[in-house]
XYZ file of C-alpha atoms in Angstrom:
755
model
C 118.559 58.153 105.498
C 118.319 54.336 105.708
C 114.571 54.612 106.228
C 114.280 56.871 103.189
C 115.963 54.384 100.878
C 113.621 51.599 101.985
C 111.055 53.581 100.000
C 111.817 53.567 96.243
C 109.809 56.749 95.753
C 111.935 58.470 98.425
C 115.161 57.393 96.709
C 113.885 58.690 93.383
C 112.913 61.993 95.003
C 116.405 62.415 96.446
C 118.012 61.654 93.090
C 115.738 64.143 91.319
C 116.627 66.809 93.890
C 120.328 66.296 93.227
C 119.822 66.470 89.455
C 117.680 69.606 89.815
C 120.408 71.314 91.837
C 122.981 70.412 89.181
C 120.768 71.785 86.399
C 120.108 74.997 88.299
C 123.824 75.526 88.835
C 124.887 74.835 85.233
C 122.008 76.137 83.090
C 121.428 79.897 82.714
C 117.881 81.009 83.483
C 115.924 81.959 80.380
C 113.921 84.740 81.967
C 112.409 87.410 79.746
C 111.443 90.532 81.619
C 108.558 92.639 80.397
C 104.810 93.058 79.962
C 104.204 93.463 76.245
C 101.319 95.048 74.351
C 99.379 92.346 72.442
C 99.149 94.227 69.135
C 102.926 94.749 69.173
C 103.875 91.231 70.265
C 105.343 90.639 66.826
C 108.390 92.540 68.114
C 109.030 89.695 70.579
C 107.759 86.710 68.619
C 111.228 85.575 67.511
C 112.368 85.423 71.125
C 109.214 83.519 72.045
C 109.917 81.032 69.266
C 113.471 80.592 70.599
C 111.925 79.529 73.908
C 109.624 77.034 72.201
C 106.419 78.937 71.362
C 104.728 77.408 68.288
C 102.049 79.943 67.370
C 102.152 83.244 65.496
C 101.737 86.818 66.645
C 98.298 86.873 64.998
C 97.268 83.832 67.041
C 97.928 85.938 70.143
C 96.200 89.097 68.953
C 94.064 89.672 65.891
C 91.099 91.815 64.940
C 90.509 89.833 61.756
C 89.947 86.424 63.326
C 89.321 84.843 66.711
C 92.544 84.805 68.721
C 93.793 84.076 72.225
C 92.801 87.571 73.385
C 89.125 86.735 72.805
C 89.158 84.198 75.641
C 90.475 86.652 78.246
C 88.447 88.974 80.464
C 89.106 91.691 82.974
C 87.271 90.102 85.914
C 85.542 92.628 88.147
C 88.040 95.288 87.145
C 90.788 93.969 89.417
C 91.615 90.426 88.283
C 91.825 88.410 85.085
C 89.751 85.439 83.954
C 89.568 83.147 80.928
C 86.802 81.408 79.018
C 87.284 77.631 78.982
C 84.187 76.317 77.215
C 81.920 77.066 74.288
C 79.158 77.775 76.821
C 80.783 80.744 78.541
C 82.346 78.860 81.460
C 84.878 81.169 83.074
C 87.886 80.350 85.237
C 89.529 82.769 87.653
C 91.123 82.667 91.090
C 89.241 81.724 94.248
C 90.555 84.903 95.848
C 89.214 86.965 92.919
C 85.747 85.505 93.415
C 86.055 85.500 97.197
C 83.731 88.467 97.690
C 81.013 86.825 95.608
C 81.419 83.481 97.400
C 81.228 85.271 100.744
C 78.167 87.278 99.694
C 76.278 84.033 99.041
C 77.471 82.442 102.288
C 75.725 82.247 105.630
C 76.053 80.138 108.746
C 73.460 77.783 107.249
C 75.098 77.684 103.776
C 78.763 78.343 104.370
C 80.143 78.191 100.837
C 83.450 79.599 102.061
C 83.899 76.630 104.366
C 82.161 73.891 102.384
C 82.568 75.025 98.793
C 79.823 75.460 96.214
C 78.894 73.493 93.091
C 75.873 74.297 90.941
C 74.437 71.015 89.675
C 72.225 72.677 87.082
C 72.215 75.999 85.246
C 69.323 77.165 87.411
C 71.487 76.696 90.528
C 74.200 79.062 89.226
C 74.152 82.157 91.427
C 73.907 85.714 90.020
C 76.271 88.368 91.398
C 75.018 91.930 91.560
C 77.558 94.413 90.243
C 80.028 91.824 88.950
C 81.195 92.418 85.378
C 83.648 90.841 82.967
C 85.192 92.855 80.153
C 86.598 91.681 76.829
C 89.102 93.851 74.998
C 87.900 93.675 71.397
C 90.374 95.968 69.679
C 93.366 98.171 70.396
C 94.979 100.810 68.227
C 97.976 103.118 68.387
C 96.385 106.581 68.331
C 99.437 108.601 69.336
C 99.393 110.811 66.229
C 95.663 111.455 66.568
C 95.844 112.235 70.290
C 98.772 114.619 69.785
C 97.339 116.231 66.670
C 97.668 120.005 67.017
C 100.188 119.775 69.868
C 103.469 121.685 69.510
C 106.631 121.875 71.617
C 106.127 125.601 72.151
C 102.778 125.162 73.906
C 102.134 125.725 77.579
C 101.231 122.480 79.312
C 97.685 123.577 80.097
C 96.967 124.335 76.435
C 98.645 121.076 75.391
C 96.485 119.028 77.755
C 93.308 120.775 76.612
C 94.036 119.741 73.030
C 94.836 116.171 74.093
C 91.627 115.930 76.145
C 89.543 117.163 73.207
C 91.229 114.739 70.834
C 90.613 111.856 73.229
C 86.949 112.827 73.576
C 86.517 112.981 69.795
C 88.268 109.643 69.274
C 86.137 108.037 71.981
C 82.891 109.242 70.480
C 83.966 108.071 67.031
C 84.929 104.599 68.324
C 81.601 104.231 70.167
C 79.486 105.419 67.256
C 76.612 102.989 66.824
C 77.515 100.890 69.872
C 75.414 100.467 73.015
C 77.251 102.551 75.604
C 75.842 100.458 78.460
C 77.978 97.536 77.341
C 80.800 99.098 75.343
C 83.512 101.428 76.547
C 86.582 103.083 75.116
C 89.719 103.716 77.087
C 92.592 105.744 75.669
C 95.613 105.172 77.876
C 99.090 106.682 77.727
C 102.275 104.631 77.846
C 105.830 105.774 78.513
C 104.450 108.692 80.565
C 102.463 110.175 77.677
C 104.923 109.618 74.857
C 102.533 107.112 73.254
C 98.766 106.513 73.399
C 96.649 103.423 72.722
C 92.898 103.089 72.290
C 91.110 100.061 73.775
C 87.584 99.171 72.705
C 85.967 96.983 75.371
C 82.753 94.973 75.637
C 81.220 94.500 79.097
C 79.031 91.609 80.259
C 76.942 92.226 83.367
C 75.299 88.857 83.997
C 78.028 86.679 85.546
C 77.012 83.741 87.756
C 78.900 81.639 90.278
C 79.191 78.016 89.121
C 81.670 76.363 91.452
C 84.305 76.919 94.087
C 86.280 74.552 96.293
C 86.199 74.910 100.082
C 88.437 77.708 101.364
C 90.552 75.031 103.021
C 91.577 74.186 99.441
C 91.037 77.479 97.580
C 92.814 79.439 100.302
C 94.964 76.595 101.635
C 97.811 77.982 103.704
C 96.025 81.269 104.368
C 98.187 84.221 105.312
C 101.056 81.972 106.372
C 101.608 80.648 102.834
C 100.539 83.817 101.019
C 103.338 84.963 98.646
C 105.427 81.943 99.713
C 106.869 79.050 97.713
C 106.369 76.107 97.825
C 102.642 76.698 97.520
C 99.811 74.151 97.621
C 96.735 76.300 97.038
C 93.847 75.307 94.779
C 93.168 78.969 94.010
C 90.361 78.763 91.459
C 86.660 79.450 91.063
C 84.249 78.931 88.191
C 81.732 81.440 86.855
C 79.587 81.577 83.733
C 78.927 84.528 81.456
C 75.321 84.991 80.339
C 74.000 86.979 77.374
C 70.668 87.684 75.739
C 69.205 85.377 73.094
C 71.272 87.156 70.415
C 74.516 86.590 72.356
C 74.801 90.263 73.296
C 75.568 91.665 76.776
C 72.502 92.212 78.933
C 71.483 92.960 82.496
C 70.666 89.919 84.621
C 67.554 88.073 83.533
C 66.404 84.483 84.104
C 65.786 84.441 80.340
C 69.468 85.031 79.528
C 71.453 82.148 78.054
C 75.102 81.084 78.352
C 77.387 83.284 76.280
C 78.924 81.774 73.141
C 82.497 83.120 73.096
C 84.526 83.952 70.017
C 87.313 81.798 71.417
C 87.846 79.531 74.394
C 90.974 77.806 75.637
C 91.824 74.189 75.087
C 93.139 72.673 78.311
C 96.421 70.779 78.366
C 96.678 67.748 80.630
C 100.322 67.225 79.664
C 101.708 69.302 82.508
C 104.997 71.148 82.917
C 108.659 70.419 83.446
C 111.759 72.534 84.028
C 112.506 74.753 81.033
C 109.060 74.561 79.398
C 107.790 77.696 77.667
C 105.005 79.557 79.459
C 102.993 82.645 78.602
C 100.804 84.739 80.892
C 98.072 86.779 79.209
C 96.215 89.163 81.491
C 95.686 92.553 83.079
C 98.669 93.555 85.285
C 97.752 96.558 87.412
C 100.626 98.965 87.897
C 104.398 98.813 87.697
C 107.037 101.497 88.237
C 110.114 100.272 86.410
C 111.468 103.707 85.491
C 110.995 105.750 88.674
C 113.915 107.582 90.252
C 115.773 106.454 93.363
C 113.949 108.794 95.836
C 110.633 107.087 95.007
C 112.091 103.634 95.622
C 113.837 104.755 98.800
C 110.544 106.091 100.162
C 108.739 102.824 99.420
C 111.366 100.554 100.969
C 112.444 102.587 103.977
C 109.442 104.638 105.061
C 106.103 103.872 103.449
C 106.090 100.071 103.502
C 107.438 99.634 107.064
C 104.789 101.988 108.451
C 101.912 100.454 106.493
C 103.049 96.959 107.504
C 102.975 98.058 111.139
C 99.475 99.545 110.902
C 97.960 96.597 109.071
C 99.588 94.198 111.480
C 97.722 95.888 114.318
C 94.432 95.550 112.444
C 95.066 91.894 111.671
C 95.759 91.124 115.330
C 92.271 92.325 116.231
C 90.515 90.641 113.299
C 92.262 87.301 113.732
C 91.507 87.124 117.445
C 87.813 87.969 117.067
C 87.301 85.785 113.993
C 88.744 82.860 115.907
C 86.022 83.222 118.535
C 82.908 83.133 116.345
C 82.047 81.427 113.054
C 79.656 84.190 112.004
C 82.342 86.835 112.561
C 84.832 84.685 110.659
C 82.504 84.716 107.638
C 81.737 88.429 107.975
C 85.403 89.433 108.056
C 86.869 86.768 105.773
C 87.073 89.007 102.711
C 88.130 92.081 104.718
C 90.879 90.138 106.437
C 92.134 88.796 103.107
C 92.296 92.297 101.606
C 94.214 93.693 104.582
C 96.642 90.784 104.885
C 97.401 90.458 101.183
C 99.063 93.868 100.887
C 100.505 93.611 104.402
C 102.575 90.604 103.432
C 103.400 91.796 99.908
C 104.817 95.049 101.256
C 107.166 93.065 103.469
C 108.496 91.071 100.532
C 108.704 94.132 98.318
C 110.782 96.134 100.797
C 113.039 93.191 101.471
C 113.471 92.450 97.751
C 114.360 96.059 96.948
C 117.020 96.110 99.628
C 118.401 92.656 98.869
C 118.640 93.442 95.152
C 120.388 96.757 95.826
C 117.768 98.514 93.707
C 118.252 101.931 95.294
C 122.015 101.849 94.735
C 121.551 100.636 91.147
C 119.169 103.477 90.365
C 121.488 106.041 91.915
C 124.387 104.708 89.846
C 122.266 104.871 86.677
C 121.230 108.424 87.517
C 124.886 109.413 87.966
C 125.821 107.929 84.592
C 122.862 109.623 82.967
C 123.822 112.963 84.486
C 127.360 112.674 83.135
C 125.934 111.931 79.686
C 123.354 114.730 79.947
C 126.109 117.267 80.584
C 127.603 116.359 77.189
C 124.333 116.926 75.286
C 124.142 120.637 75.955
C 120.391 120.258 76.496
C 119.286 122.165 79.561
C 116.095 120.091 79.899
C 118.240 116.950 80.247
C 120.927 118.525 82.436
C 118.472 119.858 85.047
C 116.036 116.938 84.852
C 117.130 114.829 87.831
C 117.663 117.777 90.180
C 114.173 119.109 89.403
C 112.590 115.704 89.978
C 114.389 115.142 93.268
C 113.279 118.542 94.529
C 109.689 117.624 93.724
C 110.079 114.307 95.572
C 111.317 116.207 98.639
C 108.111 118.220 98.597
C 105.942 115.205 97.838
C 107.149 112.778 100.515
C 105.559 114.323 103.651
C 102.292 114.851 101.788
C 102.255 111.325 100.410
C 103.038 109.912 103.836
C 100.186 111.917 105.380
C 97.811 110.714 102.654
C 98.751 107.106 103.360
C 98.181 107.615 107.074
C 94.729 109.032 106.390
C 93.957 105.850 104.434
C 95.772 103.220 106.499
C 95.111 104.562 110.008
C 92.215 107.004 110.161
C 89.924 105.496 107.530
C 90.710 101.956 108.657
C 87.824 102.520 111.068
C 84.777 101.221 109.235
C 82.362 103.437 111.145
C 84.147 106.633 110.095
C 84.418 105.496 106.496
C 80.742 104.500 106.447
C 79.575 107.825 107.880
C 81.450 109.747 105.207
C 80.338 107.446 102.379
C 76.711 107.439 103.492
C 76.493 111.232 103.416
C 78.076 111.393 99.956
C 75.878 108.601 98.551
C 72.698 110.229 99.784
C 73.727 113.723 98.683
C 74.978 112.707 95.225
C 73.121 109.541 94.241
C 69.950 109.506 96.282
C 68.219 107.345 98.899
C 68.262 104.036 96.999
C 72.051 104.029 96.685
C 72.429 105.098 100.320
C 70.079 102.335 101.437
C 72.004 99.741 99.409
C 75.261 100.939 100.970
C 73.817 100.676 104.483
C 72.524 97.147 104.023
C 75.827 96.016 102.583
C 77.710 97.641 105.467
C 75.729 96.035 108.272
C 75.766 92.593 106.654
C 79.489 92.340 107.385
C 79.940 94.664 110.361
C 81.047 93.633 113.838
C 81.352 96.581 116.213
C 83.858 95.146 118.749
C 86.461 94.727 115.992
C 85.900 98.202 114.633
C 85.903 99.891 118.043
C 89.204 98.336 119.062
C 90.810 99.175 115.725
C 89.663 102.780 116.131
C 91.132 102.977 119.616
C 94.505 101.684 118.406
C 94.839 103.393 115.041
C 93.438 106.795 115.939
C 96.383 107.217 118.280
C 98.743 105.805 115.655
C 97.473 108.335 113.133
C 98.332 111.295 115.333
C 101.676 109.844 116.343
C 102.656 109.271 112.703
C 101.956 112.899 111.814
C 103.300 114.562 114.944
C 106.168 116.119 112.971
C 103.784 117.689 110.447
C 100.942 119.162 112.549
C 99.990 121.470 109.681
C 98.663 118.389 107.882
C 96.201 117.685 110.716
C 92.796 119.285 111.301
C 91.650 120.415 114.732
C 88.163 118.935 115.125
C 85.995 119.574 118.134
C 86.849 116.352 119.962
C 85.718 115.294 123.394
C 87.401 117.022 126.323
C 90.447 115.213 127.652
C 89.781 112.759 130.462
C 91.971 111.526 133.265
C 93.167 108.049 132.175
C 96.126 107.988 129.811
C 95.665 106.748 126.280
C 96.594 103.155 125.623
C 99.854 102.517 123.820
C 100.369 100.272 120.848
C 103.272 98.307 119.573
C 103.680 96.211 116.454
C 103.692 92.547 117.512
C 106.907 90.695 116.768
C 105.059 88.227 114.551
C 104.349 90.936 112.019
C 107.954 91.946 111.451
C 109.813 88.696 111.996
C 109.890 87.727 108.325
C 111.975 90.689 107.225
C 115.752 90.318 107.740
C 117.038 92.696 110.391
C 120.081 93.646 108.340
C 118.015 95.005 105.502
C 114.665 96.219 106.791
C 113.723 99.429 108.516
C 112.486 98.874 112.036
C 108.757 98.837 112.608
C 107.650 101.972 114.424
C 108.312 101.833 118.133
C 105.587 101.891 120.769
C 103.723 105.166 120.698
C 101.383 107.072 122.929
C 98.547 109.262 121.827
C 100.260 112.353 123.229
C 101.075 113.843 119.841
C 99.924 116.922 117.973
C 96.251 117.604 118.753
C 95.336 114.036 119.668
C 92.775 113.729 122.490
C 94.301 112.500 125.718
C 91.919 109.642 126.264
C 91.229 107.662 123.122
C 89.388 104.973 125.075
C 86.823 107.454 126.369
C 86.401 108.875 122.889
C 85.943 105.370 121.418
C 83.301 104.425 123.994
C 81.383 107.663 123.435
C 81.644 107.476 119.633
C 80.490 103.883 119.286
C 77.733 104.122 121.903
C 76.336 107.393 120.532
C 76.535 107.145 116.742
C 73.426 105.919 114.971
C 75.639 104.210 112.415
C 76.566 101.365 114.734
C 72.929 100.219 114.733
C 71.271 99.042 111.542
C 67.646 99.833 112.349
C 68.448 103.361 113.541
C 70.385 103.977 110.324
C 67.541 102.622 108.198
C 65.083 104.839 110.095
C 67.174 107.876 109.190
C 67.273 106.883 105.529
C 63.493 106.373 105.535
C 63.006 110.111 106.067
C 63.027 112.604 103.220
C 66.517 113.249 101.862
C 66.910 116.739 103.285
C 66.001 115.632 106.808
C 68.106 112.460 106.512
C 71.127 114.471 105.420
C 70.732 116.793 108.384
C 70.619 113.828 110.787
C 73.661 112.217 109.160
C 75.665 115.441 109.316
C 74.827 115.880 112.993
C 75.861 112.337 113.916
C 79.021 112.180 116.031
C 80.768 109.809 113.596
C 80.257 112.171 110.684
C 81.176 115.244 112.717
C 84.371 113.531 113.851
C 85.504 112.276 110.454
C 84.477 115.216 108.270
C 87.306 117.629 109.263
C 89.852 114.912 108.465
C 88.186 114.098 105.153
C 88.071 117.754 104.196
C 91.688 118.348 105.205
C 92.811 115.427 103.083
C 90.471 116.078 100.162
C 90.766 119.851 99.858
C 94.339 120.506 101.012
C 96.587 117.429 100.927
C 95.303 115.713 97.777
C 95.372 118.852 95.578
C 98.991 119.456 96.617
C 99.879 115.847 95.830
C 98.100 116.062 92.479
C 99.904 119.276 91.546
C 103.320 117.830 92.374
C 102.542 114.564 90.598
C 101.469 116.514 87.538
C 104.833 118.283 87.504
C 106.584 114.955 87.978
C 104.592 113.366 85.163
C 105.702 116.079 82.774
C 109.310 115.554 83.766
C 108.939 111.771 83.505
C 107.758 112.246 79.935
C 111.078 113.920 79.228
C 112.889 111.352 81.375
C 111.609 108.487 79.204
C 112.678 110.275 76.021
C 116.079 111.000 77.528
C 116.906 107.543 78.898
C 115.814 105.892 75.656
C 118.290 108.157 73.892
C 120.972 107.564 76.536
C 120.590 103.775 76.901
C 120.054 102.694 73.280
C 120.789 99.007 73.897
C 118.098 98.592 76.532
C 114.660 97.228 75.660
C 112.016 99.492 77.178
C 108.604 97.924 77.709
C 105.724 100.120 78.900
C 104.766 100.068 82.585
C 101.610 98.130 83.393
C 98.432 100.216 83.567
C 95.599 97.651 83.867
C 95.523 97.027 80.129
C 95.916 93.629 78.468
C 99.544 92.427 78.355
C 101.600 89.404 77.364
C 104.437 88.080 79.519
C 106.480 85.004 78.703
C 109.235 82.905 80.220
C 110.010 79.367 81.292
C 109.273 76.992 84.149
C 112.172 77.376 86.604
C 113.037 76.901 90.252
C 115.174 79.347 92.215
C 117.502 79.731 95.164
C 116.388 82.592 97.443
C 119.176 82.273 100.028
C 122.349 80.323 100.555
C 121.887 76.517 100.693
C 118.181 76.675 99.785
C 117.008 75.502 96.346
C 113.360 75.323 95.339
C 111.993 72.934 92.714
C 109.470 74.425 90.272
C 106.558 72.021 90.920
C 104.682 71.186 94.122
C 102.451 68.134 94.609
C 99.644 66.787 96.744
C 102.293 65.232 98.994
C 103.090 68.733 100.245
C 99.452 69.301 101.129
C 99.439 66.216 103.305
C 102.694 67.285 104.972
C 101.085 70.611 105.916
C 97.673 69.175 106.814
C 96.681 70.126 110.370
C 93.092 69.595 111.619
C 93.760 72.041 114.464
C 94.787 74.907 112.174
C 92.019 76.539 110.132
C 94.378 77.482 107.274
C 95.674 73.905 106.930
C 92.625 71.832 107.840
C 91.813 70.172 104.521
C 88.524 68.334 103.865
C 88.443 64.742 105.073
C 87.525 63.734 101.524
C 90.922 64.880 100.304
C 92.652 62.933 103.070
C 90.744 59.822 102.043
C 91.594 60.291 98.375
C 95.271 60.607 99.219
C 95.253 57.607 101.560
C 93.657 55.462 98.856
C 95.723 57.042 96.054
C 92.416 57.496 94.278
C 93.732 60.102 91.832
C 92.113 58.716 88.695
C 93.302 60.092 85.368
C 94.929 63.089 87.080
C 97.758 61.011 88.551
C 101.273 61.888 87.368
C 104.254 59.850 88.555
C 102.275 58.535 91.495
C 101.033 61.915 92.711
C 98.981 64.949 91.639
C 100.801 68.164 90.645
C 99.412 71.177 92.502
C 101.312 74.361 91.636
C 104.300 75.486 89.586
C 106.522 78.539 89.230
C 107.966 80.225 86.151
C 109.859 83.350 85.129
C 106.879 85.282 83.749
C 106.792 88.960 84.720
C 103.481 89.502 86.535
C 101.915 91.996 88.898
C 98.731 92.690 90.799
C 95.826 92.270 88.386
C 97.414 89.171 86.853
C 95.554 87.094 89.422
C 93.468 84.626 87.443
C 95.478 85.074 84.240
C 95.780 82.016 81.997
C 99.216 80.415 81.868
C 99.603 78.936 78.391
C 102.013 76.433 76.887
C 103.841 76.522 73.545
C 100.625 75.497 71.755
C 98.512 78.175 73.423
C 96.780 75.589 75.609
C 95.915 76.227 79.242
C 98.537 74.898 81.678
C 97.477 76.699 84.794
C 96.100 79.736 86.502
C 98.387 82.514 87.762
C 97.624 83.590 91.322
C 100.702 84.941 93.063
C 104.395 85.796 93.054
C 107.101 84.439 95.305
C 107.754 86.620 98.322
C 111.386 87.295 97.445
C 110.319 88.628 94.037
C 107.435 90.951 94.919
C 109.667 93.941 94.124
C 109.246 93.031 90.428
C 106.890 96.013 90.058
C 110.008 98.152 90.488
C 112.848 95.835 89.499
C 112.657 92.422 87.863
C 115.453 90.249 89.244
C 115.579 87.110 87.106
C 117.273 85.122 89.877
C 114.285 85.277 92.247
C 111.270 86.749 90.443
C 108.793 83.923 89.854
C 105.057 83.828 89.257
C 103.071 81.101 91.030
C 100.314 79.203 89.221
C 97.902 76.480 90.203
C 98.384 73.534 87.848
C 95.320 72.987 85.677
C 95.544 69.251 86.414
C 94.951 69.996 90.100
C 91.978 72.166 89.149
C 90.503 69.328 87.077
C 91.248 66.835 89.847
C 89.387 68.988 92.385
C 86.392 69.532 90.093
C 86.227 65.775 89.600
C 87.077 64.337 93.017
C 86.053 67.063 95.498
C 83.220 68.740 93.600
C 81.926 65.518 92.010
C 81.227 67.816 89.081
C 82.325 65.702 86.155
C 79.446 67.267 84.208
C 81.594 70.417 84.086
C 84.531 68.445 82.740
C 82.387 67.327 79.832
C 82.127 70.976 78.767
C 85.882 71.289 78.379
C 88.219 70.597 75.491
C 91.053 68.653 77.125
C 94.142 67.806 75.101
C 97.347 65.856 75.749
C 99.357 68.657 74.078
């Protein structure tokens, strides 16, 4: 302690920590749960103004003038991005652009490791297949979609009318528009009680402009993923291109930077505790209104098993990637996809159990049932019992479906064999050839073979109690040696508290159901025999006429092995799941009507469905467990505390070390340091990655990229005490562009304000 107080900055830090703790204990959190539809944000604007917001509802969403919505894109269909210059410069997360950065990387030009900065427009790199989508207009079309529908109708007749109405509305909305670059989506909310039309414009020429090294953009790797405090510079820059008339176009060297209707002003003012924040983006899927059996399945059965299976895959990938730089590049994006959900599922299950979500839902269902009995309405009285019976039927099928995905089809070879046959049969040789080249670019057989050996046995063991959900393919005859056993490594389950988390599956053998006795022999034969482990042999097959190529594919051992499983899942399991889910959806439509009638004081926002939404809240720390309090802002000091040249995830560039040692922060310095990330109470989900985080003036404060681990259950229950979204501070982004990228020419494109 004496040493600390010799440093004035250390004394100030200690004092600030004490004050922060006092504030957290005496000031109620101003969290506002919900993901709100932009055109209806006027319903919440008074609350937003109470929290400090200074703009109007029309500034957020308007069809009559340029508004905030016109700077936001659905990036690649799975993330969000925002336009930050009048020349189409686009900002999103590094992890959202990771696949594109990897695709341009090689051992000679390792943009993942070294970063990438285009010095001129001609150096900006095109990305085949990458699109960004602007939502131009939305409209409540409930009355039009339900026109002609009556309560007395059978569901099949009702849906036929709805489908026809949607088709007619879509054609009308697209009348006169180029269908290559304009789409209409009509999406239900509240389980089909309301419908909205979204008119979208798609741009197909999107080029990579800049990205920091992964040691910055992915700083902390899997260890820090979903964890606060965070110190990740998770951003990448792209540019949207259009034709000479500013319209969407396919890639052409003659295209020019897109001139957006609106782009964000950037705030260099920063954030402090209690500041208003707004997240505007495309959250993927939430399930706020599901019944207790669905939540129980997620927390106690589905997530623990999927965590176990992905942990086994990650063990193999991590070991092999650590041996070879080329393999590390090949599997960087695959590893990130596997590990992201693996860790989120752990936090989600833990959060559900810690928050008592299952018990809360059961208590609500009991209160609802008591109320329903007083209504005299049979559809309300029998609602919960009918839904629970359907969940009982659904669970074993859903579990089997997840095992087909997470265990069986985790083998790349099997997935490739099935996809190749379907591409050639349905789309022709060019698509099949493109698939093959993409597959072999990032394929490393030793990883795939070991994963097959482990997870093929796991697949059979997981379904040993439901053998009717397994096919009986003509596998190799059993051989003498026993199958290897697998066990989830302790490292993959250590983060979940023992008191609240279901145990990871115990060690298993392959002696279950119809599983072959010697998986190792099968693996060796499969991977040494199949043509699809060798690129040239695969290309030779595809060079033949389609009929002959299809015959060779269908006779390959990989295809013959996987096809019975694919057919079992596709033709038997999935139709049963779809039928039950359809019944559930109909009951959930009634459930939403009923609980809105029952719980009149509750504000019901629609579940996320990958459409544009507004979330708002305030900058706030949190206390996840006893005696632990987190501040809401992290700084570059934390990066240096974590810096480790011997750990790939924490080995920052030497340039950043030098900048810190010299305190060469330039105009990005704040109180002697550089802010890196911050947390707030905005309600976000998957798909919000890359979403702009805006201040009270609608200026860009940061870039949303994650949630805290303790709050990942917010898709099911938003707990204001621990649910926080994590954003990279825009000042850190600007600092990195300037000091690491030496790309001040990009900064000159931006409108930077002190507000």
